[in-house]
PDB file of C-alpha atoms in Angstrom:
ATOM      1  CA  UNK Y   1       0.000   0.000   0.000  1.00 63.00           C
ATOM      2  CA  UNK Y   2       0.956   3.593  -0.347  1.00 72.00           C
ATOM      3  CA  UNK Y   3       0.604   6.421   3.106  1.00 81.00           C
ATOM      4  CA  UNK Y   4       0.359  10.059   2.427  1.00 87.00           C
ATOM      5  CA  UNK Y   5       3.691  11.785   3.468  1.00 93.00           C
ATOM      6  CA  UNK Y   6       1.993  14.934   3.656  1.00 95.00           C
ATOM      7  CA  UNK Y   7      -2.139  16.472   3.167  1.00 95.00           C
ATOM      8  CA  UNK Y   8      -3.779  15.479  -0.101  1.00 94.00           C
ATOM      9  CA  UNK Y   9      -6.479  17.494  -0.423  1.00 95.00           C
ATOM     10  CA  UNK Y  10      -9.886  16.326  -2.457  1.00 95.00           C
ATOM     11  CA  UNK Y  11      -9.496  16.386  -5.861  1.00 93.00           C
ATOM     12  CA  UNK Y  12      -6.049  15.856  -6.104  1.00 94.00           C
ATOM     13  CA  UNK Y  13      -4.150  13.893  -8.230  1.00 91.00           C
ATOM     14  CA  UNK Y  14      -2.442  10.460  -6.621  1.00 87.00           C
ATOM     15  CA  UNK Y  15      -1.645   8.885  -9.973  1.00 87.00           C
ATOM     16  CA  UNK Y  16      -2.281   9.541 -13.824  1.00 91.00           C
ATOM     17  CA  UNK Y  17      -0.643   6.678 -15.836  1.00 90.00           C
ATOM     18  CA  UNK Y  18      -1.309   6.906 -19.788  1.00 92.00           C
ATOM     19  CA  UNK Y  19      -2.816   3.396 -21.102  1.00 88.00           C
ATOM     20  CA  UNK Y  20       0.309   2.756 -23.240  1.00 90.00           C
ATOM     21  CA  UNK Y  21       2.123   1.108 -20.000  1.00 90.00           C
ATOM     22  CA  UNK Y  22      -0.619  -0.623 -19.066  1.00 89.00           C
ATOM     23  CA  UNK Y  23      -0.140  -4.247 -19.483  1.00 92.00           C
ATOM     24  CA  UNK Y  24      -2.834  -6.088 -20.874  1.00 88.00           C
ATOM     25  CA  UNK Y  25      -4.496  -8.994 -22.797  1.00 88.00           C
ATOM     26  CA  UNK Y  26      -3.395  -8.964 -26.551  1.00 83.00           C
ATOM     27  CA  UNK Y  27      -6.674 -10.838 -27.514  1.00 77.00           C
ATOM     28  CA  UNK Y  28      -9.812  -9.527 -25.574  1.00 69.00           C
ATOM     29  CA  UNK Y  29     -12.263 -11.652 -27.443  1.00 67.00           C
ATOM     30  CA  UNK Y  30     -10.872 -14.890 -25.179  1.00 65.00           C
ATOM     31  CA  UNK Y  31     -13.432 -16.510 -22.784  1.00 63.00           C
ATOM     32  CA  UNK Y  32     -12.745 -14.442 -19.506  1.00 61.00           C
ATOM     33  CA  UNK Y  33     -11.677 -16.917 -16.668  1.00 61.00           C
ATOM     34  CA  UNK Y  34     -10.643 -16.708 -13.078  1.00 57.00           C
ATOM     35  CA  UNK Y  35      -7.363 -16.383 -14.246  1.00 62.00           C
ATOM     36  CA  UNK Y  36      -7.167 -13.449 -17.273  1.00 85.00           C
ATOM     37  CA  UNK Y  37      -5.530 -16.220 -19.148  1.00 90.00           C
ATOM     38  CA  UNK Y  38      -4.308 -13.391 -21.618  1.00 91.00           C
ATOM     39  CA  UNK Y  39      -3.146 -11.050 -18.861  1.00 91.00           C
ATOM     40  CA  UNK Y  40      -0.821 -13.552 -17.540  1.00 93.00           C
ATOM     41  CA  UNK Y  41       0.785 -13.957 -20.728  1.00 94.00           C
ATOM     42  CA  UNK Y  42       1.447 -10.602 -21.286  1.00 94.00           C
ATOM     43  CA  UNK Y  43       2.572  -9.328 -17.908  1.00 95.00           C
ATOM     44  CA  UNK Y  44       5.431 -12.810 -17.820  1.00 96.00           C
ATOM     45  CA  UNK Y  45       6.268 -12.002 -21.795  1.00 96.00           C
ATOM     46  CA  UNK Y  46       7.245  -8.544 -20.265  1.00 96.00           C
ATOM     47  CA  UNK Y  47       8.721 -10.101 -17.271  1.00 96.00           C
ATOM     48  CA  UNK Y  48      10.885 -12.197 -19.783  1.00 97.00           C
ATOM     49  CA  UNK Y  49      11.934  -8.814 -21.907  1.00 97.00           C
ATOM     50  CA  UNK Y  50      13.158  -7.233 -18.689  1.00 96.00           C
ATOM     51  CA  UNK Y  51      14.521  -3.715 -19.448  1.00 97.00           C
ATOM     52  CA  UNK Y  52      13.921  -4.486 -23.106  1.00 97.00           C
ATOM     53  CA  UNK Y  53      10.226  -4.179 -22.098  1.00 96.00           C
ATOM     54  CA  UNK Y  54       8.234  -1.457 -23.905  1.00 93.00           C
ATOM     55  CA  UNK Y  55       7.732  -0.646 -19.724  1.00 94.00           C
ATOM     56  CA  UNK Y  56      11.199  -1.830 -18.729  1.00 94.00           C
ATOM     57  CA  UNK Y  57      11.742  -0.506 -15.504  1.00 94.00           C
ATOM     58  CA  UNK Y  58       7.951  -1.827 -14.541  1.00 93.00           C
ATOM     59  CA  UNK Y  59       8.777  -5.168 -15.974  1.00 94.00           C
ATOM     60  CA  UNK Y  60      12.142  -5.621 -13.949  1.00 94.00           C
ATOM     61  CA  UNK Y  61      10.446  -4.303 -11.094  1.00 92.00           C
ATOM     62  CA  UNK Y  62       7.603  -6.806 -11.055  1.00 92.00           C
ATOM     63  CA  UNK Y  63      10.342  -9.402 -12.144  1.00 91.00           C
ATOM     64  CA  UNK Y  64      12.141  -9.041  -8.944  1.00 90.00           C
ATOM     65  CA  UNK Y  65       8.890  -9.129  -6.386  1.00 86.00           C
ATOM     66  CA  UNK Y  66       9.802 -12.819  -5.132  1.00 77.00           C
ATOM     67  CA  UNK Y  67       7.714 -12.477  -1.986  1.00 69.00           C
ATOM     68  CA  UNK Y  68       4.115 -11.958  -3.617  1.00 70.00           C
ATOM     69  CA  UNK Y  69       1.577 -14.559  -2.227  1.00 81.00           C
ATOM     70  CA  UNK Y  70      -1.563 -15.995  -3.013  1.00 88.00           C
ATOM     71  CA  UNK Y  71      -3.503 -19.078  -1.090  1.00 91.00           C
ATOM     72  CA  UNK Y  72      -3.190 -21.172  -4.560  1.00 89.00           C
ATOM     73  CA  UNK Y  73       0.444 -20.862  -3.854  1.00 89.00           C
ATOM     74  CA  UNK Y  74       0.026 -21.773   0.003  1.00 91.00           C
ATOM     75  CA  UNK Y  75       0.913 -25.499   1.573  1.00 92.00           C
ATOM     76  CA  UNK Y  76      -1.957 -27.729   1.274  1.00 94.00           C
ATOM     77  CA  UNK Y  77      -2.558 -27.458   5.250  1.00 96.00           C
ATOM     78  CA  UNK Y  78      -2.326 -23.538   4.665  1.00 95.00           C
ATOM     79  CA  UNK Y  79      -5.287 -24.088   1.922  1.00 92.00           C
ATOM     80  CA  UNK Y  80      -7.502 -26.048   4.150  1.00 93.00           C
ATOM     81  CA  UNK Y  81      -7.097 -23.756   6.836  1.00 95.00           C
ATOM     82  CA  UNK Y  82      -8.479 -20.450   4.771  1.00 93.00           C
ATOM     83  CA  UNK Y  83     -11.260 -23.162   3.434  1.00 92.00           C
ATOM     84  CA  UNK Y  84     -12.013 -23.597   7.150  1.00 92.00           C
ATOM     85  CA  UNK Y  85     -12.015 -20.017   7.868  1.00 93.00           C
ATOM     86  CA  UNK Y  86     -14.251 -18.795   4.656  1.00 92.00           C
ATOM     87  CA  UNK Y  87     -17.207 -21.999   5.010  1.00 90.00           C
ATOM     88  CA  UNK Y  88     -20.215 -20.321   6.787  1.00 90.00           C
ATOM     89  CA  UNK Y  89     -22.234 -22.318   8.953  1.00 89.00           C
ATOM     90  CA  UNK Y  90     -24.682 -23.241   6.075  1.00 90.00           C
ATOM     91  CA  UNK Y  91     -21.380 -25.113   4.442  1.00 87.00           C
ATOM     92  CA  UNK Y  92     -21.220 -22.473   1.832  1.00 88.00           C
ATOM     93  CA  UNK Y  93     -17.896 -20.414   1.152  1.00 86.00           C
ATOM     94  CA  UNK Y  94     -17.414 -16.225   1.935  1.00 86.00           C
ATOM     95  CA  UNK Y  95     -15.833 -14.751  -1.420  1.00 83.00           C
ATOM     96  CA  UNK Y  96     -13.490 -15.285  -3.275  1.00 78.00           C
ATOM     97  CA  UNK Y  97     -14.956 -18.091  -5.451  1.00 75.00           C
ATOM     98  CA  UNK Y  98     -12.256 -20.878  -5.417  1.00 82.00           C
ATOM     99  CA  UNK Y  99      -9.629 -19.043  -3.580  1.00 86.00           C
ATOM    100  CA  UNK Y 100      -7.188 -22.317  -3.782  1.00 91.00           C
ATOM    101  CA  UNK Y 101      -7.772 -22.830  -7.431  1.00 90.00           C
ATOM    102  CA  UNK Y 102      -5.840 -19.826  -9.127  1.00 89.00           C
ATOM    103  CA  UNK Y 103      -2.420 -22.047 -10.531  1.00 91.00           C
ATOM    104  CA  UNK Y 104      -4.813 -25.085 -10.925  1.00 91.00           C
ATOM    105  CA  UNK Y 105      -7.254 -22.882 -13.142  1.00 90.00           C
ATOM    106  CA  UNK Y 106      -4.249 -21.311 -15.149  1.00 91.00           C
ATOM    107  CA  UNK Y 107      -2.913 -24.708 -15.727  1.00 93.00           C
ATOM    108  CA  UNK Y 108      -6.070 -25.934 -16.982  1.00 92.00           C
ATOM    109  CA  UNK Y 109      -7.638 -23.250 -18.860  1.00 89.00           C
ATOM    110  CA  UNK Y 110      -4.718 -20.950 -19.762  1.00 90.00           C
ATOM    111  CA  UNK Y 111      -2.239 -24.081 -20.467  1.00 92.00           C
ATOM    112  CA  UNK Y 112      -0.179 -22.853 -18.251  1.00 93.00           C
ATOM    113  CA  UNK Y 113       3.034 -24.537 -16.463  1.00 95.00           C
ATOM    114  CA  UNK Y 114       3.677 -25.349 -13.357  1.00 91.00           C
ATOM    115  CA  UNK Y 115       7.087 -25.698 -13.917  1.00 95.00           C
ATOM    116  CA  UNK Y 116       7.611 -22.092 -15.618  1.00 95.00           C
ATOM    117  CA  UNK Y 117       8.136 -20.030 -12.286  1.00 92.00           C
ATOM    118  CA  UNK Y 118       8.168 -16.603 -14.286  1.00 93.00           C
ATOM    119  CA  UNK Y 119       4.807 -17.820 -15.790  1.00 94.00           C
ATOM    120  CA  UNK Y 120       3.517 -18.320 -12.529  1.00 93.00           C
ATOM    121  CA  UNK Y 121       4.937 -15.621 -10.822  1.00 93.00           C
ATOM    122  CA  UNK Y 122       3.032 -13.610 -13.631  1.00 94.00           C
ATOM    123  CA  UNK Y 123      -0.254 -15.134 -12.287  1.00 93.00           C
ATOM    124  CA  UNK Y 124       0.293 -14.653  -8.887  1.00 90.00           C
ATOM    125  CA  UNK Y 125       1.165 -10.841 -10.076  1.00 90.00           C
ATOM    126  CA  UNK Y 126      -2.363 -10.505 -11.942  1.00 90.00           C
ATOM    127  CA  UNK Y 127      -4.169 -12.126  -9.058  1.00 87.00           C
ATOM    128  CA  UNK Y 128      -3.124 -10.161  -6.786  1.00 85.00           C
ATOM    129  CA  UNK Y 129      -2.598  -6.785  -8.096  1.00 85.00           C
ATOM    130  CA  UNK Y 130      -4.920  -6.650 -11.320  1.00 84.00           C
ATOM    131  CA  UNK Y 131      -7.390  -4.151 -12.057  1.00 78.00           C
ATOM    132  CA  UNK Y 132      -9.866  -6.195 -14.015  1.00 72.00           C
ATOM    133  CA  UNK Y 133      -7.576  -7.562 -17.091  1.00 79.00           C
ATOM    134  CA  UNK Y 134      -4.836  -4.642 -16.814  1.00 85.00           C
ATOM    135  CA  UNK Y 135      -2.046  -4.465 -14.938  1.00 86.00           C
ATOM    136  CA  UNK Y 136      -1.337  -0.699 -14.247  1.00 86.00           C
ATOM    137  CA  UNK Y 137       2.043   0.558 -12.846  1.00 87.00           C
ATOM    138  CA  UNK Y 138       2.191   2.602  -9.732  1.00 81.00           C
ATOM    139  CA  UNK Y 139      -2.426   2.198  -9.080  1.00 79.00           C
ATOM    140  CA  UNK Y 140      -1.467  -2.021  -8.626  1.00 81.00           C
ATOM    141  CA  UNK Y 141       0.482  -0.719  -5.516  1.00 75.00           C
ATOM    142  CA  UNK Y 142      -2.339   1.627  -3.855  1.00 70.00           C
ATOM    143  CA  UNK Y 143      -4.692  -0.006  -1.624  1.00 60.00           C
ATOM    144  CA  UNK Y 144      -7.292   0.273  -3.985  1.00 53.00           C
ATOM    145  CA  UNK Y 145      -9.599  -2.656  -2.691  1.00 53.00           C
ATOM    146  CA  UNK Y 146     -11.217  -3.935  -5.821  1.00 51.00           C
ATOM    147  CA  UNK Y 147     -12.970  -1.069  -6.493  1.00 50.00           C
ATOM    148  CA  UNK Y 148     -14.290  -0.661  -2.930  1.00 53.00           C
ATOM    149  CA  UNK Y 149     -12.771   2.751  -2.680  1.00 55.00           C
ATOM    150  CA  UNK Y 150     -12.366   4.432   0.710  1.00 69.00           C
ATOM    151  CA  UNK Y 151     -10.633   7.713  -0.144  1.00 80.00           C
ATOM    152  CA  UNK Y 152      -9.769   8.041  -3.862  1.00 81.00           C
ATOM    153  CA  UNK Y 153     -11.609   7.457  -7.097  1.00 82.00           C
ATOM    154  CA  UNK Y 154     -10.148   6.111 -10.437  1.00 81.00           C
ATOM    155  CA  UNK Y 155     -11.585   7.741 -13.765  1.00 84.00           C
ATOM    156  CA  UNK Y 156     -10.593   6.360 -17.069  1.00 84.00           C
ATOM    157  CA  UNK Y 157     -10.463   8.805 -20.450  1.00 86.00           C
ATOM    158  CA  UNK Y 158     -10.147   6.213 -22.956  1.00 83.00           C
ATOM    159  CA  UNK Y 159     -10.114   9.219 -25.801  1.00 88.00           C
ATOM    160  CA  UNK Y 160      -7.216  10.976 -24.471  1.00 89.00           C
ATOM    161  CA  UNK Y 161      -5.976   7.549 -23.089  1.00 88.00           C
ATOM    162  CA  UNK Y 162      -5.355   7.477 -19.311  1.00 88.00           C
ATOM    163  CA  UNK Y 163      -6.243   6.528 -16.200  1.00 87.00           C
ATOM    164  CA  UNK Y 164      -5.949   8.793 -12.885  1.00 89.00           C
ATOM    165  CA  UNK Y 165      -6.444   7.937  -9.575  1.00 86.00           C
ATOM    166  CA  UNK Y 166      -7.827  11.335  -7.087  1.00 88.00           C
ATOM    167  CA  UNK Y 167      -8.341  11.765  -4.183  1.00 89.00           C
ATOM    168  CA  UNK Y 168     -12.236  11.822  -3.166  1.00 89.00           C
ATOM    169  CA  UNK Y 169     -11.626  13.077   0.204  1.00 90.00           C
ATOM    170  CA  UNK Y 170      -8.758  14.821   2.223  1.00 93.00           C
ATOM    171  CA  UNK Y 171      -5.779  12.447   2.820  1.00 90.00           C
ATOM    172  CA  UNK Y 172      -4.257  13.344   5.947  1.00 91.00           C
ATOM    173  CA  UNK Y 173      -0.453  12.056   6.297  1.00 93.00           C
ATOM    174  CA  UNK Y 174      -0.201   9.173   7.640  1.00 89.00           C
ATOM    175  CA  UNK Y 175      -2.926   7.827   5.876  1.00 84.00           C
TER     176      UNK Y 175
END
């Protein structure tokens, strides 16, 4: 997540990133899956270019993030445990769908490789930090919930071509 090092006052720009460094699917007529099969090609064929990336120092960047975590990527005991914790007393599970499944869905409906560790660290990169099927650099490190804003609101402007994150309230710092 990102803090305010100082007041942001409403209105203010956090973050305006132009759409050419976003990284997204190169096909968006593909089924959409669990997974943004498409997604996670594109962010690990960037990871794979490096600094030879059309969004180099993004793509070394994410390359280098060893440490990112999802439960699909968890010990089997860790799995069962969240499973435990999500199943309401009716048997059924709290949100996410299938929060285990992630690298078994990629594998299945993406063809993807368990054995490719860029490939999956690309997935676990999309699940975690994707904004629908885009990852955006510098938004995928604000806390920005899934779109369950609590002090900033994201506008696109797909005819002048970016995306800017404001603030929809004052920031104090700290924050």
């Amino acid at each position: 997540g990102v803090y305010a090092t100082e007041t942001i006052e409403v209105g203010e720009d956090i973050v305006n990133v132009p759409y050419e460094i976003l990284i997204e699917p190169d096909n968006y007529k593909e089924p959409v899956s669990s997974v943004m099969c498409g997604t996670v090609r594109a962010v690990a064929r960037e990871m794979r270019l490096g600094a030879e990336s059309r969004v180099g120092p993004y793509a070394v960047y994410l390359k280098g993030e060893k440490d990112a975590s999802i439960p699909s990527t968890w010990s089997k005991p860790a799995q069962e445990l969240l499973l435990q914790v999500l199943e309401t007393d009716k048997g059924e599970l709290l949100p996410p769908e299938r929060p285990v499944n992630y690298v078994e869905d990629w594998v299945k409906r993406c063809g993807g490789d368990i054995n490719d560790e860029l490939g999956l660290q690309a997935l676990v990169m999309v699940v975690a930090r994707a904004d629908d099927s885009s990852l955006i650099p510098v938004y995928d490190s604000l806390n920005h919930r899934n779109g369950n804003w609590t002090n900033t609101i994201t506008l696109d402007n797909a005819e002048e071509g970016w995306q800017k994150t404001t603030a929809d309230k004052t920031i104090e710092a700290g924050e």
